[in-house]
Coordinates of C-alpha atoms in Angstrom, one line a residue:
Chain A
M1 CA 42.0 127.1 74.2
K2 CA 43.4 130.2 72.5
R3 CA 46.8 129.8 71.0
R4 CA 48.3 132.4 73.4
T5 CA 47.0 130.6 76.4
F6 CA 48.3 127.2 75.1
L7 CA 51.8 128.5 74.7
L8 CA 51.9 130.0 78.2
T9 CA 50.7 126.8 79.8
S10 CA 53.2 124.7 77.9
A11 CA 56.0 126.9 78.9
T12 CA 55.0 126.7 82.6
G13 CA 54.7 123.0 82.4
L14 CA 58.2 122.7 80.9
M15 CA 59.7 124.8 83.7
A16 CA 58.0 122.7 86.4
A17 CA 59.3 119.4 84.8
T18 CA 62.9 120.8 84.5
P19 CA 64.0 122.5 87.7
P20 CA 66.9 125.0 87.4
A21 CA 70.2 123.2 87.0
L22 CA 72.2 122.7 90.2
T23 CA 75.1 125.1 90.0
A24 CA 78.5 125.1 91.8
R25 CA 77.2 128.0 93.8
G26 CA 74.1 126.1 94.8
V27 CA 76.2 123.1 96.0
I28 CA 78.3 125.4 98.2
E29 CA 75.2 127.1 99.6
R30 CA 74.0 123.7 100.7
I31 CA 77.4 122.9 102.3
Q32 CA 77.3 126.2 104.2
K33 CA 73.9 125.3 105.6
Q34 CA 74.8 121.7 106.5
V35 CA 78.3 122.1 107.9
G36 CA 77.0 123.0 111.4
V37 CA 79.4 125.9 112.1
P38 CA 79.0 129.6 111.2
W39 CA 80.6 130.5 107.9
R40 CA 83.6 132.7 108.6
A41 CA 84.2 136.1 107.1
Q42 CA 87.9 135.4 106.8
T43 CA 88.5 132.0 105.2
V44 CA 90.3 130.3 102.4
D45 CA 87.1 128.3 101.7
T46 CA 86.3 130.1 98.5
F47 CA 86.0 129.5 94.7
K48 CA 89.5 129.2 93.3
A49 CA 88.8 128.8 89.6
G50 CA 85.9 128.6 87.2
N51 CA 82.4 130.2 87.1
P52 CA 80.4 129.5 90.2
D53 CA 77.2 129.6 88.1
T54 CA 78.3 126.6 86.0
P55 CA 75.8 123.8 86.1
V56 CA 77.3 120.8 87.9
T57 CA 77.6 117.5 86.1
G58 CA 79.2 115.7 89.0
I59 CA 81.3 116.4 92.1
A60 CA 84.8 115.2 93.0
T61 CA 86.2 115.6 96.5
T62 CA 90.0 115.4 96.9
F63 CA 92.8 116.2 99.2
M64 CA 94.4 118.5 96.7
A65 CA 93.2 119.7 93.2
T66 CA 96.5 118.7 91.5
F67 CA 96.4 118.9 87.7
D68 CA 96.3 115.0 87.7
V69 CA 93.2 115.1 89.9
L70 CA 91.5 117.6 87.7
Q71 CA 92.2 115.5 84.6
R72 CA 90.8 112.3 86.3
A73 CA 87.8 114.2 87.7
S74 CA 87.0 115.7 84.3
A75 CA 87.4 112.3 82.5
A76 CA 84.9 110.9 85.0
G77 CA 82.4 113.7 84.2
K78 CA 82.9 115.6 87.5
N79 CA 83.2 119.3 86.8
L80 CA 83.0 120.6 90.4
V81 CA 86.1 119.7 92.4
I82 CA 86.0 120.3 96.1
T83 CA 89.6 120.4 97.4
H84 CA 91.0 120.5 100.9
E85 CA 94.3 122.1 100.0
P86 CA 95.3 124.8 97.5
T87 CA 95.0 124.5 93.7
F88 CA 97.7 127.0 92.9
Y89 CA 100.7 126.2 95.1
N90 CA 100.1 128.6 98.0
H91 CA 97.7 128.9 100.9
E92 CA 95.9 131.9 99.6
D93 CA 95.9 130.7 95.9
Q94 CA 97.4 134.0 94.8
T95 CA 98.4 133.7 91.2
A96 CA 99.4 137.2 90.2
D97 CA 103.1 136.5 90.7
F98 CA 103.2 133.6 88.2
A99 CA 100.4 134.4 85.7
S100 CA 102.6 133.5 82.8
D101 CA 104.1 130.4 84.2
P102 CA 103.5 127.6 81.7
V103 CA 102.4 125.0 84.3
Y104 CA 99.9 127.3 86.0
A105 CA 98.7 128.5 82.6
A106 CA 98.1 124.9 81.3
K107 CA 96.2 124.1 84.5
A108 CA 94.0 127.2 84.4
A109 CA 93.3 126.6 80.6
F110 CA 92.3 123.0 81.3
I111 CA 89.8 124.2 84.0
E112 CA 88.3 126.8 81.7
K113 CA 88.2 124.5 78.6
N114 CA 86.4 121.8 80.5
H115 CA 84.0 124.1 82.3
M116 CA 85.3 123.1 85.7
V117 CA 84.9 124.8 89.0
V118 CA 87.2 124.4 92.0
F119 CA 86.2 125.2 95.5
R120 CA 88.4 124.9 98.6
F121 CA 86.9 123.3 101.7
H122 CA 89.5 123.5 104.4
D123 CA 88.7 125.7 107.4
H124 CA 85.1 124.7 107.9
W125 CA 85.6 121.0 107.3
H126 CA 88.2 121.1 110.1
A127 CA 85.9 123.3 112.2
R128 CA 83.0 120.9 112.0
R129 CA 82.4 118.8 115.1
P130 CA 83.6 116.2 114.8
D131 CA 86.4 117.6 112.5
G132 CA 85.5 116.2 109.1
I133 CA 89.2 115.3 108.3
M134 CA 89.6 113.5 111.6
A135 CA 86.3 111.6 111.1
G136 CA 87.6 110.2 107.9
V137 CA 91.0 109.3 109.4
I138 CA 89.4 107.6 112.4
E139 CA 87.1 105.6 110.1
T140 CA 90.0 104.5 107.9
L141 CA 92.3 103.5 110.8
G142 CA 89.5 102.0 112.9
W143 CA 90.5 104.1 115.9
E144 CA 87.1 105.2 117.1
K145 CA 87.4 102.7 120.0
Y146 CA 90.7 104.3 121.0
R147 CA 89.6 107.9 121.2
S148 CA 90.6 109.7 124.4
P149 CA 88.7 112.7 125.7
D150 CA 91.5 115.0 124.5
Q151 CA 91.1 116.6 121.1
R152 CA 92.9 114.4 118.5
G153 CA 94.1 112.0 121.2
F154 CA 94.0 108.2 121.1
T155 CA 95.0 105.5 123.6
L156 CA 96.2 102.5 121.6
P157 CA 96.9 98.9 122.5
A158 CA 100.5 98.8 123.8
T159 CA 103.1 98.8 121.0
T160 CA 106.4 100.4 120.2
L161 CA 107.3 103.4 118.0
E162 CA 108.5 101.1 115.2
G163 CA 105.4 98.9 115.6
L164 CA 103.1 101.9 115.3
A165 CA 105.0 103.3 112.3
R166 CA 104.9 99.9 110.5
D167 CA 101.2 99.6 111.2
L168 CA 100.4 103.0 109.9
R169 CA 102.6 102.4 106.8
D170 CA 100.8 99.2 106.0
R171 CA 97.3 100.4 106.7
L172 CA 97.7 103.7 104.8
K173 CA 100.0 102.1 102.1
I174 CA 102.7 104.8 102.6
K175 CA 105.8 104.6 100.5
A176 CA 107.8 107.3 102.3
I177 CA 106.9 107.4 106.0
R178 CA 109.5 109.0 108.3
V179 CA 110.0 108.6 112.0
I180 CA 111.9 110.3 114.8
G181 CA 112.8 108.6 118.1
D182 CA 113.8 105.3 119.6
P183 CA 112.2 102.5 117.6
R184 CA 111.7 100.5 120.9
L185 CA 109.9 103.4 122.6
P186 CA 106.8 102.0 124.4
V187 CA 103.8 103.7 122.9
R188 CA 100.2 103.9 124.1
N189 CA 99.1 107.6 123.9
V190 CA 99.3 109.4 120.6
V191 CA 98.1 112.7 119.2
Y192 CA 97.1 112.8 115.5
G193 CA 97.9 116.2 114.0
P194 CA 96.6 116.0 110.3
G195 CA 98.3 118.1 107.7
F196 CA 101.0 120.7 108.3
N197 CA 102.0 121.0 111.9
S198 CA 103.3 124.5 112.8
L199 CA 105.9 124.8 115.6
Q200 CA 103.0 125.9 117.9
G201 CA 100.9 122.9 117.0
A202 CA 103.8 120.4 117.4
M203 CA 105.0 121.9 120.7
R204 CA 101.5 121.9 122.2
S205 CA 100.9 118.3 121.2
L206 CA 104.3 117.0 122.3
A207 CA 104.2 118.9 125.5
R208 CA 101.2 117.0 126.8
P209 CA 102.8 115.0 129.7
N210 CA 101.3 111.6 128.8
V211 CA 101.7 111.8 125.0
D212 CA 104.2 109.3 123.6
V213 CA 104.0 110.0 119.9
L214 CA 102.8 112.9 117.7
I215 CA 101.7 111.7 114.3
V216 CA 101.8 114.6 111.7
G217 CA 101.4 115.1 108.0
E218 CA 104.4 117.3 107.6
S219 CA 106.4 119.8 109.7
R220 CA 109.5 121.8 108.8
E221 CA 112.9 120.5 109.8
W222 CA 113.8 123.7 111.8
E223 CA 110.4 124.0 113.5
G224 CA 108.3 121.0 114.7
I225 CA 111.0 118.5 113.6
E226 CA 113.8 120.2 115.6
Y227 CA 111.5 120.5 118.6
A228 CA 110.7 116.8 118.6
Q229 CA 114.4 116.0 118.3
D230 CA 115.2 118.3 121.3
A231 CA 112.3 116.9 123.4
I232 CA 114.0 113.5 123.0
A233 CA 117.5 114.9 123.7
A234 CA 116.1 116.5 126.8
G235 CA 115.2 113.1 128.1
Q236 CA 111.5 113.0 127.3
K237 CA 110.2 109.6 126.1
K238 CA 108.6 110.9 122.9
G239 CA 108.5 110.1 119.2
L240 CA 107.2 111.7 116.0
I241 CA 105.9 110.0 112.9
A242 CA 105.5 112.0 109.6
L243 CA 103.0 110.3 107.3
G244 CA 103.1 113.0 104.6
H245 CA 100.5 115.7 104.3
A246 CA 98.4 114.1 101.6
I247 CA 98.4 110.7 103.3
S248 CA 97.4 112.3 106.7
E249 CA 94.3 114.1 105.4
E250 CA 93.1 112.3 102.3
P251 CA 90.7 109.9 104.3
G252 CA 88.9 113.1 105.4
M253 CA 88.0 114.0 101.9
K254 CA 86.7 110.5 101.2
E255 CA 84.5 111.2 104.3
C256 CA 83.5 114.5 102.7
A257 CA 82.1 112.7 99.6
A258 CA 80.0 110.4 101.8
W259 CA 78.7 113.5 103.7
L260 CA 77.9 115.4 100.5
K261 CA 75.8 112.5 99.2
T262 CA 73.4 112.9 102.1
F263 CA 72.2 116.3 100.8
V264 CA 73.3 116.4 97.1
T265 CA 71.4 113.8 95.2
E266 CA 70.9 115.3 91.7
V267 CA 74.5 114.6 90.5
P268 CA 77.0 111.9 91.2
V269 CA 79.6 112.5 94.0
E270 CA 82.9 110.7 94.0
F271 CA 86.1 110.8 96.0
V272 CA 89.1 111.2 93.7
P273 CA 92.3 110.4 95.6
A274 CA 95.3 112.7 95.0
G275 CA 97.6 110.0 96.5
E276 CA 101.0 110.2 98.1
P277 CA 103.2 112.4 95.9
F278 CA 106.4 110.5 96.8
W279 CA 108.1 107.2 96.2
T280 CA 111.4 105.9 97.4
P281 CA 114.0 104.0 95.4
K282 CA 114.3 100.3 96.0
Chain B
M1 CA 166.5 148.6 138.3
K2 CA 164.0 150.2 140.6
R3 CA 161.3 147.9 141.9
R4 CA 158.5 150.0 140.2
T5 CA 160.2 149.7 136.8
F6 CA 160.7 145.9 137.3
L7 CA 157.0 145.4 138.0
L8 CA 155.9 147.3 135.0
T9 CA 158.4 145.4 132.8
S10 CA 157.2 142.1 134.2
A11 CA 153.6 142.9 133.6
T12 CA 154.3 144.0 130.0
G13 CA 156.2 140.8 129.4
L14 CA 153.4 138.7 130.9
M15 CA 150.8 140.4 128.6
A16 CA 153.0 139.8 125.6
A17 CA 153.3 136.1 126.4
T18 CA 149.5 135.7 127.1
P19 CA 147.4 137.5 124.5
P20 CA 143.8 138.3 125.3
A21 CA 141.7 135.1 125.1
L22 CA 139.9 134.7 121.8
T23 CA 136.2 135.4 122.4
A24 CA 133.2 134.3 120.5
R25 CA 132.8 137.9 119.3
G26 CA 136.4 137.8 118.1
V27 CA 135.8 134.7 116.0
I28 CA 132.7 136.3 114.4
E29 CA 134.6 139.5 113.6
R30 CA 137.2 137.4 111.8
I31 CA 134.4 135.6 109.9
Q32 CA 132.9 139.0 108.9
K33 CA 136.3 140.0 107.5
Q34 CA 137.0 136.8 105.7
V35 CA 133.6 135.9 104.2
G36 CA 134.1 138.1 101.1
V37 CA 130.7 139.7 101.0
P38 CA 129.5 142.9 102.8
W39 CA 127.9 142.1 106.1
R40 CA 124.1 142.8 105.9
A41 CA 122.2 145.1 108.2
Q42 CA 119.2 142.8 108.0
T43 CA 120.3 139.2 108.7
V44 CA 119.6 136.2 110.8
D45 CA 123.3 135.7 111.2
T46 CA 123.5 136.8 114.9
F47 CA 124.3 135.4 118.3
K48 CA 121.3 133.3 119.4
A49 CA 122.4 132.3 123.0
G50 CA 125.3 132.8 125.4
N51 CA 127.6 135.7 126.1
P52 CA 129.6 136.8 123.0
D53 CA 132.5 137.8 125.3
T54 CA 133.0 134.3 126.5
P55 CA 136.5 133.0 125.8
V56 CA 136.3 130.2 123.2
T57 CA 137.7 126.8 124.1
G58 CA 136.8 125.2 120.7
I59 CA 134.5 125.7 117.8
A60 CA 131.8 123.3 116.5
T61 CA 130.2 123.9 113.1
T62 CA 126.9 122.2 112.4
F63 CA 123.8 122.2 110.2
M64 CA 121.5 122.8 113.2
A65 CA 122.3 123.4 116.9
T66 CA 119.9 120.7 118.1
F67 CA 120.1 119.9 121.8
D68 CA 121.9 116.7 120.8
V69 CA 124.5 118.6 118.8
L70 CA 125.1 121.0 121.8
Q71 CA 125.6 118.1 124.1
R72 CA 128.1 116.5 121.8
A73 CA 129.9 119.8 121.2
S74 CA 130.2 120.5 124.9
A75 CA 131.4 117.0 125.7
A76 CA 134.2 117.6 123.0
G77 CA 135.2 120.9 124.6
K78 CA 133.7 123.1 121.9
N79 CA 131.8 126.0 123.5
L80 CA 131.2 128.1 120.4
V81 CA 128.7 126.5 118.1
I82 CA 128.3 127.9 114.6
T83 CA 125.0 126.7 113.2
H84 CA 123.4 127.1 109.8
E85 CA 119.8 126.7 110.9
P86 CA 117.9 128.0 113.9
T87 CA 118.5 126.9 117.5
F88 CA 115.0 127.6 118.8
Y89 CA 112.6 126.2 116.2
N90 CA 111.8 129.2 114.1
H91 CA 113.7 131.3 111.5
E92 CA 114.0 134.4 113.7
D93 CA 114.9 132.4 116.8
Q94 CA 112.1 134.3 118.7
T95 CA 111.5 132.6 122.1
A96 CA 109.1 134.9 123.8
D97 CA 106.1 132.8 123.0
F98 CA 107.5 129.7 124.7
A99 CA 109.8 131.0 127.4
S100 CA 108.4 128.5 129.9
D101 CA 108.4 125.5 127.6
P102 CA 110.3 122.7 129.3
V103 CA 112.3 121.6 126.2
Y104 CA 113.3 125.2 125.4
A105 CA 114.1 125.9 129.1
A106 CA 116.3 122.8 129.4
K107 CA 118.2 123.7 126.2
A108 CA 118.7 127.3 127.3
A109 CA 119.9 126.2 130.8
F110 CA 122.3 123.7 129.2
I111 CA 123.9 126.5 127.1
E112 CA 124.2 128.8 130.1
K113 CA 125.5 126.1 132.5
N114 CA 128.2 125.1 130.0
H115 CA 129.3 128.6 129.1
M116 CA 128.3 128.0 125.5
V117 CA 127.7 130.5 122.7
V118 CA 125.6 129.9 119.6
F119 CA 126.0 131.9 116.5
R120 CA 124.0 131.4 113.3
F121 CA 125.8 131.5 110.0
H122 CA 123.2 131.2 107.2
D123 CA 122.8 134.2 105.0
H124 CA 126.4 135.1 104.5
W125 CA 127.7 131.5 104.1
H126 CA 125.1 131.2 101.2
A127 CA 126.0 134.7 99.9
R128 CA 129.8 133.8 99.7
R129 CA 131.0 133.1 96.2
P130 CA 131.1 130.2 95.7
D131 CA 128.1 129.6 98.1
G132 CA 129.7 127.9 101.1
I133 CA 127.0 125.3 101.4
M134 CA 127.2 124.4 97.7
A135 CA 131.0 124.2 97.9
G136 CA 130.6 121.5 100.6
V137 CA 127.9 119.7 98.7
I138 CA 129.9 119.7 95.5
E139 CA 133.0 118.4 97.3
T140 CA 131.0 115.6 99.0
L141 CA 129.3 114.5 95.8
G142 CA 132.4 114.9 93.6
W143 CA 130.3 117.0 91.2
E144 CA 132.8 119.8 90.5
K145 CA 133.4 118.3 87.0
Y146 CA 129.7 118.4 86.2
R147 CA 129.1 122.1 87.1
S148 CA 127.2 124.0 84.4
P149 CA 127.4 127.8 84.0
D150 CA 124.0 128.1 85.6
Q151 CA 123.9 128.8 89.3
R152 CA 123.4 125.5 91.1
G153 CA 123.2 123.6 87.8
F154 CA 125.0 120.3 86.9
T155 CA 125.2 118.2 83.8
L156 CA 125.6 114.6 85.0
P157 CA 126.5 111.4 83.1
A158 CA 123.2 110.1 81.6
T159 CA 121.1 108.2 84.2
T160 CA 117.5 107.8 85.2
L161 CA 115.5 109.5 88.0
E162 CA 115.6 106.3 90.0
G163 CA 119.3 105.8 89.2
L164 CA 120.1 109.3 90.4
A165 CA 117.9 108.9 93.6
R166 CA 119.7 105.7 94.4
D167 CA 123.1 107.2 93.9
L168 CA 122.3 110.2 96.1
R169 CA 120.8 107.9 98.8
D170 CA 123.9 105.7 98.8
R171 CA 126.5 108.5 98.7
L172 CA 124.8 110.6 101.4
K173 CA 123.6 107.6 103.4
I174 CA 120.0 108.8 103.4
K175 CA 117.4 106.7 105.2
A176 CA 114.3 108.6 104.1
I177 CA 114.8 110.0 100.5
R178 CA 111.6 110.9 98.6
V179 CA 111.1 111.2 94.9
I180 CA 108.4 112.5 92.5
G181 CA 108.2 111.5 88.8
D182 CA 108.7 108.6 86.5
P183 CA 111.5 106.4 87.8
R184 CA 112.7 105.7 84.2
L185 CA 112.9 109.5 83.3
P186 CA 116.2 110.1 81.4
V187 CA 118.2 112.5 83.5
R188 CA 121.2 114.6 82.7
N189 CA 120.6 118.2 83.8
V190 CA 119.8 118.8 87.4
V191 CA 119.5 121.8 89.7
Y192 CA 120.5 121.4 93.4
G193 CA 118.4 123.7 95.7
P194 CA 119.8 123.1 99.2
G195 CA 117.6 123.5 102.2
F196 CA 114.0 124.7 102.1
N197 CA 112.7 125.4 98.6
S198 CA 109.9 128.0 98.6
L199 CA 107.3 127.9 95.8
Q200 CA 109.2 130.7 94.0
G201 CA 112.5 128.8 94.2
A202 CA 111.1 125.5 93.1
M203 CA 109.1 127.1 90.2
R204 CA 112.2 129.0 89.0
S205 CA 114.4 125.9 89.0
L206 CA 111.8 123.5 87.4
A207 CA 110.8 126.1 84.8
R208 CA 114.3 126.2 83.3
P209 CA 113.6 124.4 79.9
N210 CA 116.5 121.9 80.0
V211 CA 116.3 121.0 83.7
D212 CA 115.3 117.4 84.2
V213 CA 115.4 117.1 88.0
L214 CA 115.3 119.5 90.9
I215 CA 117.0 118.2 94.0
V216 CA 115.8 119.9 97.2
G217 CA 116.2 119.6 100.9
E218 CA 112.5 120.1 101.7
S219 CA 109.5 121.9 100.2
R220 CA 105.9 122.0 101.4
E221 CA 103.3 119.6 99.8
W222 CA 101.0 122.4 98.7
E223 CA 103.8 124.6 97.4
G224 CA 106.9 123.3 95.5
I225 CA 105.7 119.7 95.7
E226 CA 102.3 120.4 94.1
Y227 CA 104.1 122.5 91.5
A228 CA 106.4 119.6 90.6
Q229 CA 103.5 117.2 90.4
D230 CA 101.6 119.6 88.1
A231 CA 104.6 120.2 85.8
I232 CA 104.7 116.4 85.3
A233 CA 100.9 116.2 84.7
A234 CA 101.3 119.1 82.2
G235 CA 103.5 116.8 80.2
Q236 CA 106.9 118.2 81.2
K237 CA 109.7 115.6 81.5
K238 CA 110.7 116.5 85.1
G239 CA 111.4 115.0 88.4
L240 CA 112.0 116.1 92.0
I241 CA 114.1 114.5 94.7
A242 CA 113.7 115.6 98.3
L243 CA 116.9 114.6 100.3
G244 CA 115.7 116.2 103.6
H245 CA 116.8 119.6 104.7
A246 CA 119.7 118.5 107.0
I247 CA 121.1 116.0 104.5
S248 CA 121.0 118.6 101.7
E249 CA 123.0 121.3 103.6
E250 CA 125.2 119.5 106.2
P251 CA 128.2 119.0 103.9
G252 CA 128.3 122.8 103.6
M253 CA 128.9 123.1 107.4
K254 CA 131.7 120.5 107.2
E255 CA 133.2 122.8 104.5
C256 CA 132.7 125.7 107.0
A257 CA 134.9 124.0 109.6
A258 CA 137.7 123.6 107.0
W259 CA 137.4 127.2 106.0
L260 CA 137.4 128.5 109.7
K261 CA 140.7 126.6 110.3
T262 CA 142.4 128.7 107.7
F263 CA 142.1 131.8 110.0
V264 CA 141.3 130.5 113.5
T265 CA 144.3 128.6 114.8
E266 CA 144.2 129.3 118.5
V267 CA 141.5 126.8 119.3
P268 CA 140.3 123.5 117.8
V269 CA 137.6 123.6 115.1
E270 CA 135.4 120.6 114.4
F271 CA 132.4 119.7 112.3
V272 CA 129.7 118.1 114.5
P273 CA 127.1 116.5 112.3
A274 CA 123.4 117.0 113.2
G275 CA 122.5 114.1 111.0
E276 CA 119.3 113.1 109.3
P277 CA 116.5 113.4 111.9
F278 CA 114.4 110.6 110.3
W279 CA 114.4 106.8 109.9
T280 CA 111.9 104.5 108.2
P281 CA 110.6 101.2 109.5
K282 CA 112.0 98.1 108.0

């Protein structure tokens, strides 16, 4: 064998043995193929920080890429973070207005220094059928057997508003759950509205004639919250339970890690909980 | 005296003895003259329901004109309700999208049937110097002696984050207070941001170098709340306490009733608390 031929053969053999590293972009392309709904032209599901062509050492899924989550993910060797909610404090992750803010700057520098990439996976994980967030919630609560034909509806064993709130608090380990309505309200039919509930969402759910309780993540006091108060004052037998936004959606990102593992096998995939942000004084 | 002269004289006498009834519009015109800041062309401080020319039987001030507040105000003979926050579940009180909603329809019918008038007093009560909402909060908390030169800033006797949260909970009788940060954080300098804190508001307050704690009404979990979490993860010694929107502003509408009484003397003026919407299970 001539020296030139030998070198070429060796190079080819090396390339065959070491396939191109899996990049963040490569992972997202697989997600786009697997999610089962057409990828939208208008979506917040985009890269939020880092270079998409960075080779991935591991993947962390989370409710929200808080600075604390990023630190824990990086320490665990996961440099691709797939987050359900924003990284930079607003729905569009626009940062121009606070480019010199020290907290933002420290977070952005940490991402860059540790070769991390952050991708948001919100619209399409909800759009998947079944909704990926709801799939995780149903799994965590064990509510599959209670599902009603209505979207996000459940028919539970008979309880009261206080009984249901206590059960959710204990199962989801919530420190700061909040409830509206008569604690003794008989409850069977509930709607689970994960995350932020706009007025339109809260109104639509509470207006269903046979719905006793709407469970939300969060809703503003002059929007869905006032509407729930008024529905009760109008004589309707209704209640509302606010779990907190993180608590209400986080199981869906644990589900996301399990789903990713079915088609990403080259690197470890782990769910990194953001956790409830709040506590209450004793 | 000729008969014609007698009648004219009598009529004049009668008119002098019974001045024109005070209308809702008349009350608001007095507010506009008394509030001490120019009335804005663009403002949410407008009539939200009822006929402004309705004679006023009594005035109720409140944090939010919930259906429950309207029922209590009407039962107490107060047909003009001056509310800080919206009546119809959105900042602009736009109702076209849900004109046939049964809760909205019942509330609107109650207002009409009981000859009530609802006026929002938000922008100008905050714009007054001192801010009318803050004046009530400071009075209720007894914090006048702790005011710092900074807008909405206070330098308190040394405590901890948990100590401050407990004190606020007990003084304001809060069922569902929520806290972010190390319970043992030493606390002296706080900023009180009543009501909803946008990202910009929360960022501006927390970014002040010597501020230990930001006290808010409410802020969304992916906006001010995430920013507070990240400030702490970035190593800043900070905390955040969320009192709830109603709790954080209601004292300011009690203050409003006291202020109205100084220039509206023809009819009774009363503060009708909307109260905390939430409770937590035991």
